[in-house]
Amino acid sequence: MNKQQALEVYTKQRRKMLANRYASFVCSWDMQTDAAPQSVIADSEQMGVLGEQEYELFADACFREAVETLCGCAAELDEVLRHEVTDMKKHIDETAKIPKEEYAAYQRLTAEAYPVYVEAKRKNDFASFLPYLKKVVEYARKTTQWLQTDKLSGYDVLLDMFEPNYTQKQYDEFFALLKEKIVPVIKKATAKTESVPEWATQPYYKEGQRKFCEYLRDVMCFDKSRGIMKESEHPFTSGFGTEDVRITNHYYENNFTSSIFSVIHETGHALYEQQCDKSLNGTLSYGGASMGMHESQSRFYENMIGRSAAFWKVHYKHLQQHFPVQLKHVSESQFVKYVNRTERTFVRTEADELTYPLHIMVRYELEKMLIEGSLQAEDLPAAWKEKFTQYFGITPPNDTLGVLQDVHWAYGNFGYFPTYALGSAIAAQLYAAMQRDFDVEKSLESGTTQRINEWLASHIHRYGCSKYPDEILRLATGEDFDAHYYVDYLVKKFG
């Protein structure tokens, strides 16, 4: 097969892959937002079929030959295609190691597990979810055996899926630095935490929250002609190219700031998708470079921007307009102080910036034990409480506020959690670089994040996943990853 023939085969097969990916995307979106509870059996079967088709597309012998041909003449390809076929070769090799029937069964399993998880969380019923979790953990362990290489084994195999070339060694060093520098600050800050003010616990009706969250989405310049927002149990962002980007939110009447920072977080993800170079549509190079890079965008907007006094100087009056009774006697400075308070909380998504990394460490350490086999799925609730108490000095009163609070394990996303902390650290480094180029806080006086969006589009978003994350970070900041930016940011703000 010559180069031209290989390009034709590759392009044709890629179109089929994208169509399959789109079908999976729409089906998954529907299951998490609009589908009726009893539709899970039919939906999970379709996900299984789509999984089989995806496997067959990657395993096709002619396609493999085309990819190998293109890799053999990589120097003659443009940079984007060269990166794409290199990644594709890795993916093809990995797929070949996984039994087809196992791959398809896993797609059905996770589709079935999600609604069971949602109900288990609602009822504080870990036992009902346990049979599914056991199977998900079993598959994850098998995956580490199927995909192990000379360089990667065990938990590292799963970590690499979400952050290329980032292993336990790097994460252990990263978390050790945070423990050394941040834990003393946490102890000092949480020792003087004030009680939650009465105005924050009043009912904030969902419709008012929804309207204000739509306002914030506009402030962040989310293009509504290319995206929508709905409601789900756990907020998330999903997309297909730059023209179809979808986010969800969740509204608690007794915790109104949860939806505020969730929508800022998810819109940060969405902007990454919408601001990729449109030339990457129709390729496999659109979207985030890694989950760490993706989380850097959401955490940047949520914390560096969304919790800043400069942001609320412009937008607090709009929040008061939606909740005039609850916030009548609450000043802007009181609100900003409240959303930046530090306290020990049970729920990761409601944690402040300073204690947030500890929530990730709990999950990271439990995942390592699960995958290596020293911890079994049925023992997770007790292990969670023990580990959480060790880090926070408080014990979750139930599993809903403990092991059941996150959806990630229902989908088998072992290795994802560490990228949240890594993303926060990358965000701090990007923030420092952005500040060198222009006054970030002053730019917020315009009423939107447009200037910030433009910088991120130019330095991060436009590349999609056509480059590796470490290369994109070097191009954006002029430096390799340096966690001290994150440490310095937290110490300055909370120390």
PDB file of N, CA and C in Angstrom, residues 363-423:
ATOM      1  N   ARG A 363      -8.960   9.809  46.821  1.00  0.00           N
ATOM      2  CA  ARG A 363      -9.373   8.975  45.698  1.00  0.00           C
ATOM      3  C   ARG A 363      -8.175   8.317  45.013  1.00  0.00           C
ATOM      4  N   TYR A 364      -7.104   9.061  44.869  1.00  0.00           N
ATOM      5  CA  TYR A 364      -5.891   8.547  44.229  1.00  0.00           C
ATOM      6  C   TYR A 364      -5.341   7.352  45.005  1.00  0.00           C
ATOM      7  N   GLU A 365      -5.259   7.474  46.309  1.00  0.00           N
ATOM      8  CA  GLU A 365      -4.701   6.397  47.118  1.00  0.00           C
ATOM      9  C   GLU A 365      -5.614   5.176  47.150  1.00  0.00           C
ATOM     10  N   LEU A 366      -6.926   5.398  47.160  1.00  0.00           N
ATOM     11  CA  LEU A 366      -7.866   4.277  47.124  1.00  0.00           C
ATOM     12  C   LEU A 366      -7.819   3.565  45.771  1.00  0.00           C
ATOM     13  N   GLU A 367      -7.711   4.331  44.703  1.00  0.00           N
ATOM     14  CA  GLU A 367      -7.625   3.726  43.369  1.00  0.00           C
ATOM     15  C   GLU A 367      -6.381   2.856  43.234  1.00  0.00           C
ATOM     16  N   LYS A 368      -5.275   3.332  43.730  1.00  0.00           N
ATOM     17  CA  LYS A 368      -4.038   2.539  43.664  1.00  0.00           C
ATOM     18  C   LYS A 368      -4.238   1.190  44.355  1.00  0.00           C
ATOM     19  N   MET A 369      -4.867   1.224  45.521  1.00  0.00           N
ATOM     20  CA  MET A 369      -5.101  -0.002  46.284  1.00  0.00           C
ATOM     21  C   MET A 369      -6.086  -0.924  45.560  1.00  0.00           C
ATOM     22  N   LEU A 370      -7.118  -0.340  44.967  1.00  0.00           N
ATOM     23  CA  LEU A 370      -8.113  -1.132  44.232  1.00  0.00           C
ATOM     24  C   LEU A 370      -7.482  -1.865  43.055  1.00  0.00           C
ATOM     25  N   ILE A 371      -6.701  -1.142  42.288  1.00  0.00           N
ATOM     26  CA  ILE A 371      -6.133  -1.720  41.068  1.00  0.00           C
ATOM     27  C   ILE A 371      -5.057  -2.751  41.376  1.00  0.00           C
ATOM     28  N   GLU A 372      -4.262  -2.515  42.407  1.00  0.00           N
ATOM     29  CA  GLU A 372      -3.208  -3.485  42.742  1.00  0.00           C
ATOM     30  C   GLU A 372      -3.777  -4.698  43.468  1.00  0.00           C
ATOM     31  N   GLY A 373      -5.045  -4.589  43.962  1.00  0.00           N
ATOM     32  CA  GLY A 373      -5.709  -5.736  44.569  1.00  0.00           C
ATOM     33  C   GLY A 373      -5.653  -5.808  46.078  1.00  0.00           C
ATOM     34  N   SER A 374      -5.030  -4.834  46.727  1.00  0.00           N
ATOM     35  CA  SER A 374      -4.971  -4.845  48.192  1.00  0.00           C
ATOM     36  C   SER A 374      -6.261  -4.330  48.820  1.00  0.00           C
ATOM     37  N   LEU A 375      -7.152  -3.784  47.998  1.00  0.00           N
ATOM     38  CA  LEU A 375      -8.465  -3.321  48.445  1.00  0.00           C
ATOM     39  C   LEU A 375      -9.512  -3.877  47.495  1.00  0.00           C
ATOM     40  N   GLN A 376     -10.595  -4.422  48.054  1.00  0.00           N
ATOM     41  CA  GLN A 376     -11.676  -4.965  47.237  1.00  0.00           C
ATOM     42  C   GLN A 376     -12.850  -3.992  47.203  1.00  0.00           C
ATOM     43  N   ALA A 377     -13.659  -4.090  46.160  1.00  0.00           N
ATOM     44  CA  ALA A 377     -14.769  -3.154  45.972  1.00  0.00           C
ATOM     45  C   ALA A 377     -15.711  -3.135  47.164  1.00  0.00           C
ATOM     46  N   GLU A 378     -15.994  -4.304  47.751  1.00  0.00           N
ATOM     47  CA  GLU A 378     -16.935  -4.352  48.869  1.00  0.00           C
ATOM     48  C   GLU A 378     -16.409  -3.651  50.121  1.00  0.00           C
ATOM     49  N   ASP A 379     -15.096  -3.449  50.179  1.00  0.00           N
ATOM     50  CA  ASP A 379     -14.494  -2.801  51.348  1.00  0.00           C
ATOM     51  C   ASP A 379     -14.289  -1.299  51.154  1.00  0.00           C
ATOM     52  N   LEU A 380     -14.713  -0.781  50.011  1.00  0.00           N
ATOM     53  CA  LEU A 380     -14.497   0.635  49.706  1.00  0.00           C
ATOM     54  C   LEU A 380     -15.147   1.601  50.698  1.00  0.00           C
ATOM     55  N   PRO A 381     -16.408   1.386  51.105  1.00  0.00           N
ATOM     56  CA  PRO A 381     -17.018   2.353  52.033  1.00  0.00           C
ATOM     57  C   PRO A 381     -16.216   2.543  53.317  1.00  0.00           C
ATOM     58  N   ALA A 382     -15.781   1.442  53.909  1.00  0.00           N
ATOM     59  CA  ALA A 382     -15.007   1.533  55.146  1.00  0.00           C
ATOM     60  C   ALA A 382     -13.642   2.160  54.893  1.00  0.00           C
ATOM     61  N   ALA A 383     -13.009   1.763  53.792  1.00  0.00           N
ATOM     62  CA  ALA A 383     -11.698   2.324  53.455  1.00  0.00           C
ATOM     63  C   ALA A 383     -11.807   3.812  53.182  1.00  0.00           C
ATOM     64  N   TRP A 384     -12.882   4.217  52.519  1.00  0.00           N
ATOM     65  CA  TRP A 384     -13.111   5.638  52.229  1.00  0.00           C
ATOM     66  C   TRP A 384     -13.197   6.433  53.533  1.00  0.00           C
ATOM     67  N   LYS A 385     -14.011   5.949  54.453  1.00  0.00           N
ATOM     68  CA  LYS A 385     -14.188   6.668  55.719  1.00  0.00           C
ATOM     69  C   LYS A 385     -12.871   6.763  56.486  1.00  0.00           C
ATOM     70  N   GLU A 386     -12.117   5.675  56.481  1.00  0.00           N
ATOM     71  CA  GLU A 386     -10.833   5.669  57.182  1.00  0.00           C
ATOM     72  C   GLU A 386      -9.856   6.660  56.554  1.00  0.00           C
ATOM     73  N   LYS A 387      -9.753   6.628  55.231  1.00  0.00           N
ATOM     74  CA  LYS A 387      -8.822   7.513  54.532  1.00  0.00           C
ATOM     75  C   LYS A 387      -9.261   8.967  54.660  1.00  0.00           C
ATOM     76  N   PHE A 388     -10.568   9.210  54.561  1.00  0.00           N
ATOM     77  CA  PHE A 388     -11.075  10.575  54.652  1.00  0.00           C
ATOM     78  C   PHE A 388     -10.839  11.140  56.050  1.00  0.00           C
ATOM     79  N   THR A 389     -11.068  10.329  57.051  1.00  0.00           N
ATOM     80  CA  THR A 389     -10.842  10.768  58.431  1.00  0.00           C
ATOM     81  C   THR A 389      -9.367  11.076  58.655  1.00  0.00           C
ATOM     82  N   GLN A 390      -8.506  10.270  58.061  1.00  0.00           N
ATOM     83  CA  GLN A 390      -7.060  10.478  58.171  1.00  0.00           C
ATOM     84  C   GLN A 390      -6.653  11.839  57.615  1.00  0.00           C
ATOM     85  N   TYR A 391      -7.236  12.220  56.483  1.00  0.00           N
ATOM     86  CA  TYR A 391      -6.867  13.474  55.831  1.00  0.00           C
ATOM     87  C   TYR A 391      -7.600  14.694  56.383  1.00  0.00           C
ATOM     88  N   PHE A 392      -8.864  14.511  56.753  1.00  0.00           N
ATOM     89  CA  PHE A 392      -9.687  15.671  57.110  1.00  0.00           C
ATOM     90  C   PHE A 392     -10.042  15.767  58.591  1.00  0.00           C
ATOM     91  N   GLY A 393      -9.901  14.672  59.322  1.00  0.00           N
ATOM     92  CA  GLY A 393     -10.255  14.713  60.735  1.00  0.00           C
ATOM     93  C   GLY A 393     -11.744  14.660  60.990  1.00  0.00           C
ATOM     94  N   ILE A 394     -12.531  14.419  59.956  1.00  0.00           N
ATOM     95  CA  ILE A 394     -13.979  14.245  60.078  1.00  0.00           C
ATOM     96  C   ILE A 394     -14.372  13.006  59.281  1.00  0.00           C
ATOM     97  N   THR A 395     -15.472  12.362  59.684  1.00  0.00           N
ATOM     98  CA  THR A 395     -15.887  11.113  59.053  1.00  0.00           C
ATOM     99  C   THR A 395     -17.227  11.275  58.355  1.00  0.00           C
ATOM    100  N   PRO A 396     -17.328  10.918  57.077  1.00  0.00           N
ATOM    101  CA  PRO A 396     -18.605  11.018  56.364  1.00  0.00           C
ATOM    102  C   PRO A 396     -19.693  10.225  57.085  1.00  0.00           C
ATOM    103  N   PRO A 397     -20.867  10.817  57.291  1.00  0.00           N
ATOM    104  CA  PRO A 397     -21.939  10.137  58.028  1.00  0.00           C
ATOM    105  C   PRO A 397     -22.627   9.037  57.233  1.00  0.00           C
ATOM    106  N   ASN A 398     -22.455   9.042  55.912  1.00  0.00           N
ATOM    107  CA  ASN A 398     -23.093   8.026  55.076  1.00  0.00           C
ATOM    108  C   ASN A 398     -22.321   7.901  53.764  1.00  0.00           C
ATOM    109  N   ASP A 399     -22.715   6.935  52.952  1.00  0.00           N
ATOM    110  CA  ASP A 399     -22.006   6.689  51.692  1.00  0.00           C
ATOM    111  C   ASP A 399     -22.346   7.704  50.609  1.00  0.00           C
ATOM    112  N   THR A 400     -23.521   8.316  50.687  1.00  0.00           N
ATOM    113  CA  THR A 400     -23.876   9.358  49.718  1.00  0.00           C
ATOM    114  C   THR A 400     -22.889  10.510  49.803  1.00  0.00           C
ATOM    115  N   LEU A 401     -22.461  10.828  51.011  1.00  0.00           N
ATOM    116  CA  LEU A 401     -21.470  11.886  51.216  1.00  0.00           C
ATOM    117  C   LEU A 401     -20.052  11.316  51.230  1.00  0.00           C
ATOM    118  N   GLY A 402     -19.942  10.042  50.943  1.00  0.00           N
ATOM    119  CA  GLY A 402     -18.641   9.389  50.922  1.00  0.00           C
ATOM    120  C   GLY A 402     -18.363   8.769  49.578  1.00  0.00           C
ATOM    121  N   VAL A 403     -18.306   7.455  49.548  1.00  0.00           N
ATOM    122  CA  VAL A 403     -17.857   6.724  48.369  1.00  0.00           C
ATOM    123  C   VAL A 403     -18.797   6.847  47.166  1.00  0.00           C
ATOM    124  N   LEU A 404     -20.051   7.227  47.391  1.00  0.00           N
ATOM    125  CA  LEU A 404     -21.012   7.323  46.288  1.00  0.00           C
ATOM    126  C   LEU A 404     -21.137   8.722  45.690  1.00  0.00           C
ATOM    127  N   GLN A 405     -20.361   9.669  46.151  1.00  0.00           N
ATOM    128  CA  GLN A 405     -20.585  11.054  45.722  1.00  0.00           C
ATOM    129  C   GLN A 405     -20.166  11.334  44.282  1.00  0.00           C
ATOM    130  N   ASP A 406     -19.258  10.555  43.722  1.00  0.00           N
ATOM    131  CA  ASP A 406     -18.760  10.806  42.363  1.00  0.00           C
ATOM    132  C   ASP A 406     -19.221   9.727  41.395  1.00  0.00           C
ATOM    133  N   VAL A 407     -19.485  10.118  40.165  1.00  0.00           N
ATOM    134  CA  VAL A 407     -19.959   9.196  39.134  1.00  0.00           C
ATOM    135  C   VAL A 407     -18.819   8.446  38.440  1.00  0.00           C
ATOM    136  N   HIS A 408     -17.591   8.892  38.606  1.00  0.00           N
ATOM    137  CA  HIS A 408     -16.466   8.417  37.796  1.00  0.00           C
ATOM    138  C   HIS A 408     -16.285   6.895  37.813  1.00  0.00           C
ATOM    139  N   TRP A 409     -16.410   6.284  38.980  1.00  0.00           N
ATOM    140  CA  TRP A 409     -16.155   4.843  39.069  1.00  0.00           C
ATOM    141  C   TRP A 409     -17.275   4.028  38.431  1.00  0.00           C
ATOM    142  N   ALA A 410     -18.474   4.594  38.333  1.00  0.00           N
ATOM    143  CA  ALA A 410     -19.556   3.901  37.630  1.00  0.00           C
ATOM    144  C   ALA A 410     -19.199   3.726  36.157  1.00  0.00           C
ATOM    145  N   TYR A 411     -18.411   4.654  35.638  1.00  0.00           N
ATOM    146  CA  TYR A 411     -17.970   4.583  34.246  1.00  0.00           C
ATOM    147  C   TYR A 411     -16.600   3.923  34.098  1.00  0.00           C
ATOM    148  N   GLY A 412     -16.017   3.506  35.219  1.00  0.00           N
ATOM    149  CA  GLY A 412     -14.716   2.857  35.137  1.00  0.00           C
ATOM    150  C   GLY A 412     -13.566   3.807  34.886  1.00  0.00           C
ATOM    151  N   ASN A 413     -13.755   5.075  35.225  1.00  0.00           N
ATOM    152  CA  ASN A 413     -12.723   6.077  34.937  1.00  0.00           C
ATOM    153  C   ASN A 413     -11.654   6.122  36.031  1.00  0.00           C
ATOM    154  N   PHE A 414     -11.010   4.996  36.258  1.00  0.00           N
ATOM    155  CA  PHE A 414      -9.908   4.941  37.217  1.00  0.00           C
ATOM    156  C   PHE A 414      -8.678   5.590  36.580  1.00  0.00           C
ATOM    157  N   GLY A 415      -8.094   6.534  37.291  1.00  0.00           N
ATOM    158  CA  GLY A 415      -6.966   7.284  36.751  1.00  0.00           C
ATOM    159  C   GLY A 415      -7.330   8.702  36.373  1.00  0.00           C
ATOM    160  N   TYR A 416      -8.633   9.002  36.399  1.00  0.00           N
ATOM    161  CA  TYR A 416      -9.099  10.353  36.045  1.00  0.00           C
ATOM    162  C   TYR A 416      -8.872  11.337  37.187  1.00  0.00           C
ATOM    163  N   PHE A 417      -9.209  10.947  38.422  1.00  0.00           N
ATOM    164  CA  PHE A 417      -9.211  11.889  39.541  1.00  0.00           C
ATOM    165  C   PHE A 417      -7.916  12.685  39.702  1.00  0.00           C
ATOM    166  N   PRO A 418      -6.742  12.076  39.587  1.00  0.00           N
ATOM    167  CA  PRO A 418      -5.514  12.858  39.776  1.00  0.00           C
ATOM    168  C   PRO A 418      -5.385  14.039  38.825  1.00  0.00           C
ATOM    169  N   THR A 419      -6.043  13.949  37.656  1.00  0.00           N
ATOM    170  CA  THR A 419      -5.928  15.049  36.689  1.00  0.00           C
ATOM    171  C   THR A 419      -6.615  16.319  37.176  1.00  0.00           C
ATOM    172  N   TYR A 420      -7.547  16.202  38.119  1.00  0.00           N
ATOM    173  CA  TYR A 420      -8.172  17.400  38.682  1.00  0.00           C
ATOM    174  C   TYR A 420      -7.135  18.247  39.425  1.00  0.00           C
ATOM    175  N   ALA A 421      -6.331  17.588  40.240  1.00  0.00           N
ATOM    176  CA  ALA A 421      -5.298  18.314  40.979  1.00  0.00           C
ATOM    177  C   ALA A 421      -4.208  18.805  40.035  1.00  0.00           C
ATOM    178  N   LEU A 422      -3.824  17.954  39.093  1.00  0.00           N
ATOM    179  CA  LEU A 422      -2.826  18.363  38.107  1.00  0.00           C
ATOM    180  C   LEU A 422      -3.342  19.549  37.303  1.00  0.00           C
ATOM    181  N   GLY A 423      -4.617  19.499  36.914  1.00  0.00           N
ATOM    182  CA  GLY A 423      -5.218  20.603  36.166  1.00  0.00           C
ATOM    183  C   GLY A 423      -5.218  21.898  36.947  1.00  0.00           C
TER     184      GLY A 423
END
